[in-house]
Amino acid sequence: MLLTLVIAYLLVTIAIGLWAAKRVKNTADFAIAGRHLPLAMIITTTFATWFGSETVLGIPAKFVQSGLNGVVEDPFGAGTCLILVGLFFASKLYKKSLLTISDYYRERYGRVVEVVCSLIIILSYLGWVSAQVTALGLVFNLLSQGSISVPMGMVLGTASILAYTLFGGMWSVAVTDFIQMIILVVGLSVIAVFAADQAGGAGKVIALAQRKELFKFLPEPNYAQVLGFIAAAITMMLGSIPQQDVFQRVMSAKNEYAATRGPVIGGVCYILFAFVPMFIVTSALIIMPDVAEKLIKEDPQKVIPTLVMEKMPFAMQVLFFGALLSALKSTASATLLAPSVTFVENIWRQFFPRMNDKQELWTMRVAVLVFSACVCAYAIALQGTSIYDMVSSAYQVTLVGAFVPLVFGLYWPRASTQGAVLSIVLGVLTWVLFLATPVGAEFPAQLAGLLAALAGMLLGSLGPQAIAHSHGAHHKVKGVA
């Protein structure tokens, strides 16, 4: 019965997405909803950017193991990313009327930087979307009591998202996000109230978290922990800024006010509401202590689903899986769309410069289909990897490769193409070197990569300018002589 209702819910969201797809007439409609979305939809769609599998399953699992200190990357880093985008990036980028974030790299630095940054951004989505697909497989497996295998569940989940994203692009994503986020907020809030009641009151749940020191946020005052804390905080906080899915949501706004305010409100709401799954997982330690402790050792991602399935009435189960699927589908749909649009607009188009708008729209849809198949295969191959780890590792490559050229391009007039190229090369090479050698255990790879990228931008931009200046001065002296 529960599986039947979940499938019915999936069919309804597909129908809504296909209805929204009727608005798609050109590539701008497909990629950025024709820049028509009001503030309310920008808030829900930016909130939905991050509220996926890791928020409902991954963050609570990390929280019961390591407390708030273990989830600094997400939700704190991820939510702060949206706030920073709204405060410092949305206005400058919105005025440029671009289709993708990589269009900015082309305008500012040229084709080479555009293509390299596009590849970096596309690569980063593999882990992110795979996490959503993995969770979808887990949901179908749980609901069918094992009769649907996790890999088959992944295929079914991917197909359900693909059904409307393929045709409706950003319009379908935004409309389904709006509805799904209402279901998610209501569903998880009701379950939290019900869990608190079963645990003997919210006060008992909070007291348990305090006794277990789960509210401890700051690291121990020693070199390794402080560095690890900083590295974790900046991974999603800064690494997610040069991302196409975040950019698409900003550029989809109908005016600059919605583009700048929407991400800020969405980011604040995300950080605050991420505490709800953490509260639910802590209540599980009181409601079913033995089962919860066992699951924390084996697979902490299953604590909340097991609590709902074993200790809550049927109505709560429907609410939970409706909320969980809303979270997964809202995140996965946009993150399937973003790399596909980037590939066609910034890489494929280079080989077919005379492609008209209708051909480009068709190519974008084919790219969504191909990327979906690749992600599904990748998720199946990575089966058993932590959802939280899949997501957090996805943004290291954009942090070390694409973040510095974007910030310096927008805020430093002397940033040059040579500086951007050297920044990308040094950032990525340093990151890979630290990951592949024991030195990465002493100093976080993503932090080393970011510092190298920063040095590359300064050296590459100021070095040639200083040489040119000294040559000019030398020629002047010779001329006077």
CSV table of C-alpha atoms in Angstrom, one decimal:
chain,number,residue,atom,x,y,z
A,1,MET,CA,0.0,0.0,0.0
A,2,LEU,CA,2.8,2.4,1.0
A,3,LEU,CA,4.7,1.6,-2.2
A,4,THR,CA,1.6,2.2,-4.3
A,5,LEU,CA,1.0,5.6,-2.7
A,6,VAL,CA,4.6,6.6,-3.3
A,7,ILE,CA,4.4,5.6,-7.0
A,8,ALA,CA,1.1,7.5,-7.3
A,9,TYR,CA,3.0,10.6,-5.8
A,10,LEU,CA,5.8,10.1,-8.3
A,11,LEU,CA,3.2,10.0,-11.2
A,12,VAL,CA,1.6,13.2,-9.9
A,13,THR,CA,4.9,15.1,-9.8
A,14,ILE,CA,5.7,13.9,-13.3
A,15,ALA,CA,2.3,15.1,-14.5
A,16,ILE,CA,2.9,18.6,-12.9
A,17,GLY,CA,6.4,18.7,-14.4
A,18,LEU,CA,5.1,17.9,-17.9
A,19,TRP,CA,2.3,20.5,-17.5
A,20,ALA,CA,5.1,23.1,-16.7
A,21,ALA,CA,7.0,21.9,-19.7
A,22,LYS,CA,4.4,23.5,-22.0
A,23,ARG,CA,6.0,26.9,-21.2
A,24,VAL,CA,9.3,25.8,-22.8
A,25,LYS,CA,9.7,27.4,-26.3
A,26,ASN,CA,13.4,28.1,-26.5
A,27,THR,CA,16.8,27.4,-24.7
A,28,ALA,CA,16.3,30.4,-22.3
A,29,ASP,CA,13.0,28.8,-21.1
A,30,PHE,CA,14.7,25.4,-20.8
A,31,ALA,CA,17.9,26.7,-19.0
A,32,ILE,CA,16.7,29.6,-16.9
A,33,ALA,CA,12.8,29.5,-17.1
A,34,GLY,CA,12.9,32.6,-19.4
A,35,ARG,CA,13.8,34.8,-16.3
A,36,HIS,CA,10.2,34.8,-15.1
A,37,LEU,CA,10.3,33.3,-11.6
A,38,PRO,CA,8.9,35.4,-8.7
A,39,LEU,CA,10.7,35.8,-5.3
A,40,ALA,CA,8.6,33.0,-3.6
A,41,MET,CA,9.7,30.5,-6.3
A,42,ILE,CA,13.4,31.6,-6.1
A,43,ILE,CA,13.3,31.0,-2.3
A,44,THR,CA,11.8,27.5,-2.6
A,45,THR,CA,14.0,26.5,-5.5
A,46,THR,CA,17.3,27.8,-3.8
A,47,PHE,CA,16.2,26.0,-0.6
A,48,ALA,CA,15.6,22.9,-2.7
A,49,THR,CA,19.1,23.2,-4.2
A,50,TRP,CA,20.6,21.6,-1.1
A,51,PHE,CA,17.7,19.9,0.6
A,52,GLY,CA,18.3,16.5,-0.8
A,53,SER,CA,19.4,13.0,0.4
A,54,GLU,CA,22.3,14.3,2.5
A,55,THR,CA,20.0,16.6,4.5
A,56,VAL,CA,17.4,13.9,5.3
A,57,LEU,CA,19.7,10.9,5.6
A,58,GLY,CA,23.4,12.0,5.5
A,59,ILE,CA,23.5,15.0,7.9
A,60,PRO,CA,21.5,13.2,10.7
A,61,ALA,CA,23.8,10.2,10.3
A,62,LYS,CA,26.9,12.4,10.7
A,63,PHE,CA,25.3,14.4,13.5
A,64,VAL,CA,24.7,11.4,15.8
A,65,GLN,CA,28.3,10.3,15.2
A,66,SER,CA,30.1,13.6,15.5
A,67,GLY,CA,27.7,16.3,16.6
A,68,LEU,CA,27.5,19.7,15.0
A,69,ASN,CA,31.2,19.8,14.5
A,70,GLY,CA,30.8,16.9,12.0
A,71,VAL,CA,28.2,18.7,9.9
A,72,VAL,CA,30.0,22.1,9.5
A,73,GLU,CA,30.3,21.4,5.7
A,74,ASP,CA,26.6,20.8,5.3
A,75,PRO,CA,24.2,22.4,6.4
A,76,PHE,CA,26.3,25.4,7.7
A,77,GLY,CA,28.7,25.7,4.7
A,78,ALA,CA,26.0,24.9,2.1
A,79,GLY,CA,23.5,27.4,3.6
A,80,THR,CA,26.1,30.1,3.9
A,81,CYS,CA,27.0,29.6,0.2
A,82,LEU,CA,23.5,30.6,-0.8
A,83,ILE,CA,23.7,33.7,1.5
A,84,LEU,CA,27.0,34.7,0.0
A,85,VAL,CA,25.7,34.2,-3.6
A,86,GLY,CA,22.7,36.5,-2.8
A,87,LEU,CA,24.9,39.2,-1.1
A,88,PHE,CA,28.0,39.3,-3.4
A,89,PHE,CA,27.4,37.5,-6.7
A,90,ALA,CA,23.7,37.6,-7.7
A,91,SER,CA,23.5,41.2,-8.7
A,92,LYS,CA,26.7,41.4,-10.7
A,93,LEU,CA,25.9,38.2,-12.6
A,94,TYR,CA,22.1,38.9,-13.1
A,95,LYS,CA,22.9,42.1,-15.0
A,96,LYS,CA,25.0,40.2,-17.6
A,97,SER,CA,22.0,38.1,-18.9
A,98,LEU,CA,24.1,34.9,-19.2
A,99,LEU,CA,22.7,31.4,-19.9
A,100,THR,CA,25.4,29.6,-17.9
A,101,ILE,CA,28.1,30.4,-15.3
A,102,SER,CA,30.7,29.3,-17.9
A,103,ASP,CA,29.5,32.1,-20.2
A,104,TYR,CA,30.9,34.5,-17.7
A,105,TYR,CA,34.4,32.7,-17.8
A,106,ARG,CA,34.3,33.1,-21.6
A,107,GLU,CA,33.4,36.8,-21.5
A,108,ARG,CA,36.0,37.6,-18.8
A,109,TYR,CA,38.9,35.3,-19.8
A,110,GLY,CA,38.3,33.7,-23.2
A,111,ARG,CA,37.5,30.2,-24.6
A,112,VAL,CA,40.2,28.2,-22.9
A,113,VAL,CA,39.1,29.1,-19.4
A,114,GLU,CA,35.5,28.7,-20.4
A,115,VAL,CA,36.0,25.1,-21.6
A,116,VAL,CA,38.3,24.1,-18.7
A,117,CYS,CA,35.9,25.5,-16.0
A,118,SER,CA,32.9,23.9,-17.8
A,119,LEU,CA,34.6,20.5,-17.5
A,120,ILE,CA,35.4,21.1,-13.8
A,121,ILE,CA,31.8,22.1,-13.1
A,122,ILE,CA,30.4,19.1,-15.1
A,123,LEU,CA,32.7,16.7,-13.3
A,124,SER,CA,31.7,18.0,-9.9
A,125,TYR,CA,28.0,17.0,-10.5
A,126,LEU,CA,28.7,13.2,-10.8
A,127,GLY,CA,29.1,12.8,-7.0
A,128,TRP,CA,26.3,15.2,-6.1
A,129,VAL,CA,23.6,13.7,-8.4
A,130,SER,CA,24.8,10.1,-7.6
A,131,ALA,CA,24.0,10.8,-3.9
A,132,GLN,CA,20.4,11.6,-4.8
A,133,VAL,CA,20.1,8.5,-7.1
A,134,THR,CA,21.7,6.3,-4.4
A,135,ALA,CA,19.1,7.5,-1.9
A,136,LEU,CA,16.2,6.9,-4.4
A,137,GLY,CA,17.5,3.3,-4.7
A,138,LEU,CA,17.5,2.9,-0.9
A,139,VAL,CA,13.9,4.3,-0.7
A,140,PHE,CA,12.5,1.9,-3.3
A,141,ASN,CA,14.4,-1.0,-1.6
A,142,LEU,CA,13.0,-0.2,1.8
A,143,LEU,CA,9.4,0.4,0.6
A,144,SER,CA,9.3,-2.9,-1.3
A,145,GLN,CA,10.9,-4.7,1.7
A,146,GLY,CA,13.8,-5.8,-0.5
A,147,SER,CA,11.8,-7.1,-3.5
A,148,ILE,CA,13.2,-4.1,-5.5
A,149,SER,CA,17.0,-4.2,-5.4
A,150,VAL,CA,18.9,-0.9,-4.6
A,151,PRO,CA,20.3,-0.7,-8.2
A,152,MET,CA,16.9,-1.3,-9.7
A,153,GLY,CA,15.5,1.4,-7.4
A,154,MET,CA,18.2,3.7,-8.7
A,155,VAL,CA,17.1,3.1,-12.3
A,156,LEU,CA,13.4,3.7,-11.4
A,157,GLY,CA,14.2,6.8,-9.5
A,158,THR,CA,16.3,8.3,-12.3
A,159,ALA,CA,13.6,7.5,-14.8
A,160,SER,CA,11.0,9.3,-12.7
A,161,ILE,CA,13.1,12.5,-12.5
A,162,LEU,CA,14.1,12.3,-16.2
A,163,ALA,CA,10.4,12.1,-17.3
A,164,TYR,CA,9.8,15.8,-16.7
A,165,THR,CA,13.3,17.3,-16.6
A,166,LEU,CA,13.9,16.1,-20.1
A,167,PHE,CA,11.0,18.1,-21.5
A,168,GLY,CA,10.5,21.0,-19.1
A,169,GLY,CA,14.0,22.0,-18.0
A,170,MET,CA,14.1,24.8,-15.4
A,171,TRP,CA,10.4,25.5,-15.7
A,172,SER,CA,9.5,21.9,-14.6
A,173,VAL,CA,12.3,22.0,-11.9
A,174,ALA,CA,11.0,25.3,-10.4
A,175,VAL,CA,7.3,24.4,-10.4
A,176,THR,CA,7.8,20.9,-8.9
A,177,ASP,CA,10.3,22.4,-6.4
A,178,PHE,CA,7.7,24.8,-5.2
A,179,ILE,CA,5.1,22.0,-4.5
A,180,GLN,CA,7.7,19.5,-3.2
A,181,MET,CA,9.2,21.9,-0.7
A,182,ILE,CA,5.8,22.6,0.8
A,183,ILE,CA,5.3,18.8,1.2
A,184,LEU,CA,8.8,18.4,2.6
A,185,VAL,CA,8.5,21.2,5.3
A,186,VAL,CA,5.0,20.0,6.4
A,187,GLY,CA,5.9,16.3,6.3
A,188,LEU,CA,9.2,16.6,8.3
A,189,SER,CA,7.7,19.1,10.8
A,190,VAL,CA,4.7,16.8,11.6
A,191,ILE,CA,7.1,13.8,12.0
A,192,ALA,CA,9.4,15.8,14.3
A,193,VAL,CA,6.4,16.7,16.5
A,194,PHE,CA,5.3,13.0,16.5
A,195,ALA,CA,8.8,11.8,17.3
A,196,ALA,CA,9.1,14.3,20.2
A,197,ASP,CA,5.8,13.0,21.6
A,198,GLN,CA,7.0,9.4,21.4
A,199,ALA,CA,10.4,10.3,23.1
A,200,GLY,CA,8.6,12.0,26.0
A,201,GLY,CA,8.9,15.6,24.9
A,202,ALA,CA,11.3,17.8,23.0
A,203,GLY,CA,13.1,18.7,26.2
A,204,LYS,CA,14.2,15.1,26.7
A,205,VAL,CA,15.5,14.9,23.1
A,206,ILE,CA,17.5,18.2,23.6
A,207,ALA,CA,18.8,17.1,27.0
A,208,LEU,CA,20.1,13.8,25.5
A,209,ALA,CA,21.9,15.7,22.7
A,210,GLN,CA,23.5,17.9,25.3
A,211,ARG,CA,24.6,14.9,27.4
A,212,LYS,CA,26.2,13.3,24.3
A,213,GLU,CA,27.9,16.7,23.5
A,214,LEU,CA,26.2,16.7,20.1
A,215,PHE,CA,25.8,20.5,20.1
A,216,LYS,CA,29.6,21.0,20.2
A,217,PHE,CA,30.4,23.0,17.1
A,218,LEU,CA,33.9,24.5,17.3
A,219,PRO,CA,37.0,22.2,16.9
A,220,GLU,CA,39.5,21.4,19.6
A,221,PRO,CA,42.2,24.1,19.8
A,222,ASN,CA,44.9,22.1,18.0
A,223,TYR,CA,46.5,22.4,14.5
A,224,ALA,CA,44.9,19.4,12.8
A,225,GLN,CA,41.4,19.9,14.1
A,226,VAL,CA,41.3,23.6,13.3
A,227,LEU,CA,42.6,23.1,9.8
A,228,GLY,CA,40.2,20.3,9.2
A,229,PHE,CA,37.3,22.5,10.4
A,230,ILE,CA,38.3,25.4,8.1
A,231,ALA,CA,38.7,23.0,5.1
A,232,ALA,CA,35.3,21.4,5.7
A,233,ALA,CA,33.6,24.8,6.1
A,234,ILE,CA,34.9,26.2,2.9
A,235,THR,CA,34.3,23.2,0.7
A,236,MET,CA,30.6,23.8,0.1
A,237,MET,CA,30.5,27.4,1.3
A,238,LEU,CA,32.9,28.5,-1.5
A,239,GLY,CA,33.1,25.5,-3.8
A,240,SER,CA,29.4,25.6,-4.5
A,241,ILE,CA,29.4,29.3,-5.6
A,242,PRO,CA,30.7,28.7,-9.2
A,243,GLN,CA,28.0,26.0,-9.8
A,244,GLN,CA,25.5,26.0,-12.6
A,245,ASP,CA,22.5,24.8,-10.5
A,246,VAL,CA,22.9,27.8,-8.1
A,247,PHE,CA,23.5,30.2,-11.0
A,248,GLN,CA,20.4,28.9,-12.9
A,249,ARG,CA,18.2,29.7,-9.9
A,250,VAL,CA,19.6,33.2,-9.6
A,251,MET,CA,19.3,33.9,-13.4
A,252,SER,CA,15.7,32.5,-13.4
A,253,ALA,CA,14.5,35.4,-11.3
A,254,LYS,CA,12.1,37.9,-12.9
A,255,ASN,CA,14.0,40.8,-11.5
A,256,GLU,CA,17.2,41.7,-9.6
A,257,TYR,CA,15.4,42.0,-6.3
A,258,ALA,CA,14.2,38.4,-6.4
A,259,ALA,CA,17.7,37.3,-7.7
A,260,THR,CA,19.5,38.8,-4.7
A,261,ARG,CA,17.0,38.3,-1.9
A,262,GLY,CA,15.9,34.8,-2.9
A,263,PRO,CA,19.2,32.9,-2.2
A,264,VAL,CA,19.7,34.8,1.1
A,265,ILE,CA,16.3,33.8,2.4
A,266,GLY,CA,16.6,30.3,1.0
A,267,GLY,CA,20.0,29.8,2.6
A,268,VAL,CA,18.9,30.9,6.1
A,269,CYS,CA,15.8,28.7,5.8
A,270,TYR,CA,18.0,25.7,4.8
A,271,ILE,CA,20.3,26.1,7.8
A,272,LEU,CA,17.4,26.4,10.2
A,273,PHE,CA,15.3,23.6,8.8
A,274,ALA,CA,18.2,21.1,8.6
A,275,PHE,CA,18.0,20.9,12.4
A,276,VAL,CA,14.6,19.1,12.0
A,277,PRO,CA,16.1,15.8,10.7
A,278,MET,CA,18.9,16.1,13.4
A,279,PHE,CA,16.1,16.4,16.0
A,280,ILE,CA,14.3,13.3,14.6
A,281,VAL,CA,17.5,11.1,14.6
A,282,THR,CA,18.2,12.1,18.2
A,283,SER,CA,14.7,11.2,19.2
A,284,ALA,CA,15.3,7.8,17.7
A,285,LEU,CA,18.0,7.2,20.4
A,286,ILE,CA,15.3,7.4,23.0
A,287,ILE,CA,12.4,5.7,21.2
A,288,MET,CA,14.4,2.7,20.0
A,289,PRO,CA,17.8,2.9,21.8
A,290,ASP,CA,19.1,-0.7,21.0
A,291,VAL,CA,18.1,-0.6,17.3
A,292,ALA,CA,19.4,3.0,16.8
A,293,GLU,CA,22.8,2.2,18.4
A,294,LYS,CA,23.2,-0.9,16.2
A,295,LEU,CA,22.3,1.0,13.0
A,296,ILE,CA,24.7,3.9,13.9
A,297,LYS,CA,27.5,1.3,13.9
A,298,GLU,CA,26.3,-0.5,10.7
A,299,ASP,CA,24.6,2.2,8.5
A,300,PRO,CA,23.5,5.4,10.3
A,301,GLN,CA,21.7,6.6,7.1
A,302,LYS,CA,19.0,4.0,7.9
A,303,VAL,CA,18.1,5.3,11.4
A,304,ILE,CA,15.4,7.7,10.5
A,305,PRO,CA,13.7,5.4,7.8
A,306,THR,CA,13.8,2.5,10.3
A,307,LEU,CA,12.2,4.7,13.1
A,308,VAL,CA,9.4,5.8,10.7
A,309,MET,CA,8.8,2.2,9.4
A,310,GLU,CA,8.8,0.5,12.8
A,311,LYS,CA,7.5,3.0,15.3
A,312,MET,CA,5.1,5.3,13.5
A,313,PRO,CA,1.6,4.9,12.1
A,314,PHE,CA,0.9,4.5,8.4
A,315,ALA,CA,0.0,8.2,7.9
A,316,MET,CA,3.4,9.2,9.2
A,317,GLN,CA,5.1,6.8,6.9
A,318,VAL,CA,3.3,8.3,3.9
A,319,LEU,CA,4.3,11.8,5.1
A,320,PHE,CA,7.9,10.8,5.6
A,321,PHE,CA,8.5,9.1,2.3
A,322,GLY,CA,6.6,11.9,0.5
A,323,ALA,CA,8.9,14.4,2.1
A,324,LEU,CA,12.0,12.3,1.4
A,325,LEU,CA,11.1,11.8,-2.3
A,326,SER,CA,10.3,15.6,-2.5
A,327,ALA,CA,13.8,16.3,-1.3
A,328,LEU,CA,15.5,13.9,-3.6
A,329,LYS,CA,13.6,14.8,-6.7
A,330,SER,CA,13.9,18.5,-6.3
A,331,THR,CA,17.7,18.3,-5.9
A,332,ALA,CA,18.3,15.6,-8.5
A,333,SER,CA,16.2,17.3,-11.3
A,334,ALA,CA,18.1,20.5,-11.1
A,335,THR,CA,21.5,18.8,-10.9
A,336,LEU,CA,20.8,16.7,-13.9
A,337,LEU,CA,19.8,19.8,-15.8
A,338,ALA,CA,22.8,22.0,-14.9
A,339,PRO,CA,25.7,20.0,-16.3
A,340,SER,CA,23.8,19.1,-19.4
A,341,VAL,CA,23.0,22.7,-20.2
A,342,THR,CA,26.7,23.7,-19.5
A,343,PHE,CA,28.0,20.9,-21.8
A,344,VAL,CA,25.9,22.0,-24.7
A,345,GLU,CA,26.2,25.7,-24.3
A,346,ASN,CA,29.9,25.9,-23.5
A,347,ILE,CA,31.5,22.8,-25.1
A,348,TRP,CA,29.3,21.2,-27.8
A,349,ARG,CA,28.5,24.6,-29.3
A,350,GLN,CA,32.2,25.2,-30.0
A,351,PHE,CA,32.1,22.5,-32.6
A,352,PHE,CA,28.7,23.6,-34.1
A,353,PRO,CA,28.7,27.4,-34.0
A,354,ARG,CA,25.9,27.7,-36.5
A,355,MET,CA,23.4,25.7,-34.5
A,356,ASN,CA,20.1,27.5,-34.2
A,357,ASP,CA,18.0,27.8,-31.0
A,358,LYS,CA,15.7,24.9,-31.9
A,359,GLN,CA,18.7,22.6,-32.5
A,360,GLU,CA,20.4,23.7,-29.3
A,361,LEU,CA,17.2,23.0,-27.3
A,362,TRP,CA,17.0,19.5,-28.8
A,363,THR,CA,20.7,18.9,-28.0
A,364,MET,CA,20.2,20.0,-24.4
A,365,ARG,CA,17.5,17.4,-24.0
A,366,VAL,CA,19.7,14.7,-25.5
A,367,ALA,CA,22.5,15.7,-23.1
A,368,VAL,CA,20.1,15.4,-20.1
A,369,LEU,CA,19.3,11.9,-21.2
A,370,VAL,CA,22.9,10.9,-21.6
A,371,PHE,CA,24.1,12.5,-18.4
A,372,SER,CA,21.2,10.7,-16.5
A,373,ALA,CA,22.4,7.3,-17.8
A,374,CYS,CA,26.0,8.1,-16.8
A,375,VAL,CA,25.1,9.2,-13.3
A,376,CYS,CA,22.9,6.2,-12.7
A,377,ALA,CA,25.7,3.8,-13.8
A,378,TYR,CA,28.2,5.8,-11.6
A,379,ALA,CA,25.9,5.6,-8.6
A,380,ILE,CA,25.4,1.8,-9.0
A,381,ALA,CA,29.2,1.4,-9.3
A,382,LEU,CA,29.8,3.4,-6.1
A,383,GLN,CA,27.2,1.5,-4.1
A,384,GLY,CA,28.1,1.4,-0.4
A,385,THR,CA,29.7,4.9,-0.4
A,386,SER,CA,28.4,7.3,2.3
A,387,ILE,CA,25.9,9.8,0.9
A,388,TYR,CA,27.4,12.6,2.9
A,389,ASP,CA,30.9,11.8,1.5
A,390,MET,CA,29.7,11.7,-2.1
A,391,VAL,CA,28.3,15.2,-1.7
A,392,SER,CA,31.1,16.8,0.2
A,393,SER,CA,33.8,15.4,-2.2
A,394,ALA,CA,31.9,16.7,-5.2
A,395,TYR,CA,32.6,20.4,-4.5
A,396,GLN,CA,36.3,20.2,-3.8
A,397,VAL,CA,37.2,20.3,-7.5
A,398,THR,CA,35.2,23.5,-8.2
A,399,LEU,CA,36.7,25.1,-5.0
A,400,VAL,CA,40.2,24.6,-6.3
A,401,GLY,CA,39.5,25.1,-10.0
A,402,ALA,CA,36.7,27.6,-10.6
A,403,PHE,CA,36.1,29.7,-7.4
A,404,VAL,CA,39.2,32.0,-7.6
A,405,PRO,CA,38.8,33.0,-11.3
A,406,LEU,CA,35.1,33.9,-10.6
A,407,VAL,CA,35.7,36.0,-7.5
A,408,PHE,CA,38.8,37.8,-8.9
A,409,GLY,CA,37.1,38.3,-12.3
A,410,LEU,CA,34.2,40.1,-10.7
A,411,TYR,CA,36.1,42.1,-8.0
A,412,TRP,CA,39.6,42.6,-9.3
A,413,PRO,CA,40.1,44.6,-12.5
A,414,ARG,CA,43.7,43.4,-12.9
A,415,ALA,CA,42.7,39.7,-13.1
A,416,SER,CA,44.0,38.4,-16.4
A,417,THR,CA,43.5,35.3,-18.6
A,418,GLN,CA,47.1,34.2,-17.7
A,419,GLY,CA,46.2,34.6,-14.0
A,420,ALA,CA,43.0,32.5,-14.4
A,421,VAL,CA,44.8,29.7,-16.3
A,422,LEU,CA,47.7,29.6,-13.8
A,423,SER,CA,45.1,29.6,-10.9
A,424,ILE,CA,43.2,26.6,-12.4
A,425,VAL,CA,46.4,24.6,-13.1
A,426,LEU,CA,48.1,25.2,-9.7
A,427,GLY,CA,44.9,24.7,-7.8
A,428,VAL,CA,43.9,21.4,-9.4
A,429,LEU,CA,47.5,20.0,-9.5
A,430,THR,CA,48.1,20.9,-5.8
A,431,TRP,CA,44.8,19.4,-4.8
A,432,VAL,CA,45.5,16.1,-6.7
A,433,LEU,CA,49.0,15.9,-5.3
A,434,PHE,CA,47.8,16.3,-1.7
A,435,LEU,CA,45.0,13.7,-2.3
A,436,ALA,CA,47.4,11.2,-3.8
A,437,THR,CA,50.3,11.5,-1.2
A,438,PRO,CA,50.6,11.2,2.6
A,439,VAL,CA,51.0,15.0,2.9
A,440,GLY,CA,47.2,15.2,2.5
A,441,ALA,CA,46.8,13.7,5.9
A,442,GLU,CA,48.8,16.6,7.4
A,443,PHE,CA,47.2,19.4,5.5
A,444,PRO,CA,43.7,19.3,3.9
A,445,ALA,CA,44.0,18.9,0.1
A,446,GLN,CA,41.1,21.3,-0.8
A,447,LEU,CA,42.7,24.0,1.4
A,448,ALA,CA,46.1,23.5,-0.2
A,449,GLY,CA,44.5,23.7,-3.6
A,450,LEU,CA,42.6,26.9,-2.8
A,451,LEU,CA,45.8,28.6,-1.6
A,452,ALA,CA,47.7,27.5,-4.7
A,453,ALA,CA,44.8,28.8,-6.9
A,454,LEU,CA,45.0,32.1,-5.1
A,455,ALA,CA,48.8,32.3,-5.6
A,456,GLY,CA,48.4,31.3,-9.3
A,457,MET,CA,45.9,34.2,-9.9
A,458,LEU,CA,48.2,36.8,-8.3
A,459,LEU,CA,51.4,35.5,-10.0
A,460,GLY,CA,49.8,35.0,-13.4
A,461,SER,CA,48.1,38.4,-13.3
A,462,LEU,CA,50.7,40.6,-11.7
A,463,GLY,CA,53.8,38.9,-13.1
A,464,PRO,CA,53.3,39.7,-16.8
A,465,GLN,CA,52.0,43.2,-15.9
A,466,ALA,CA,55.1,43.9,-13.8
A,467,ILE,CA,57.4,42.7,-16.6
A,468,ALA,CA,55.6,44.8,-19.2
A,469,HIS,CA,55.8,47.8,-16.8
A,470,SER,CA,59.6,47.4,-16.3
A,471,HIS,CA,60.1,47.0,-20.1
A,472,GLY,CA,58.2,50.2,-20.6
A,473,ALA,CA,60.2,52.1,-18.1
A,474,HIS,CA,63.5,50.7,-19.6
A,475,HIS,CA,62.5,51.9,-23.1
A,476,LYS,CA,61.6,55.3,-21.7
A,477,VAL,CA,65.1,55.6,-20.1
A,478,LYS,CA,66.8,54.6,-23.4
A,479,GLY,CA,64.6,57.1,-25.3
A,480,VAL,CA,65.7,60.0,-23.0
A,481,ALA,CA,69.3,58.9,-23.3
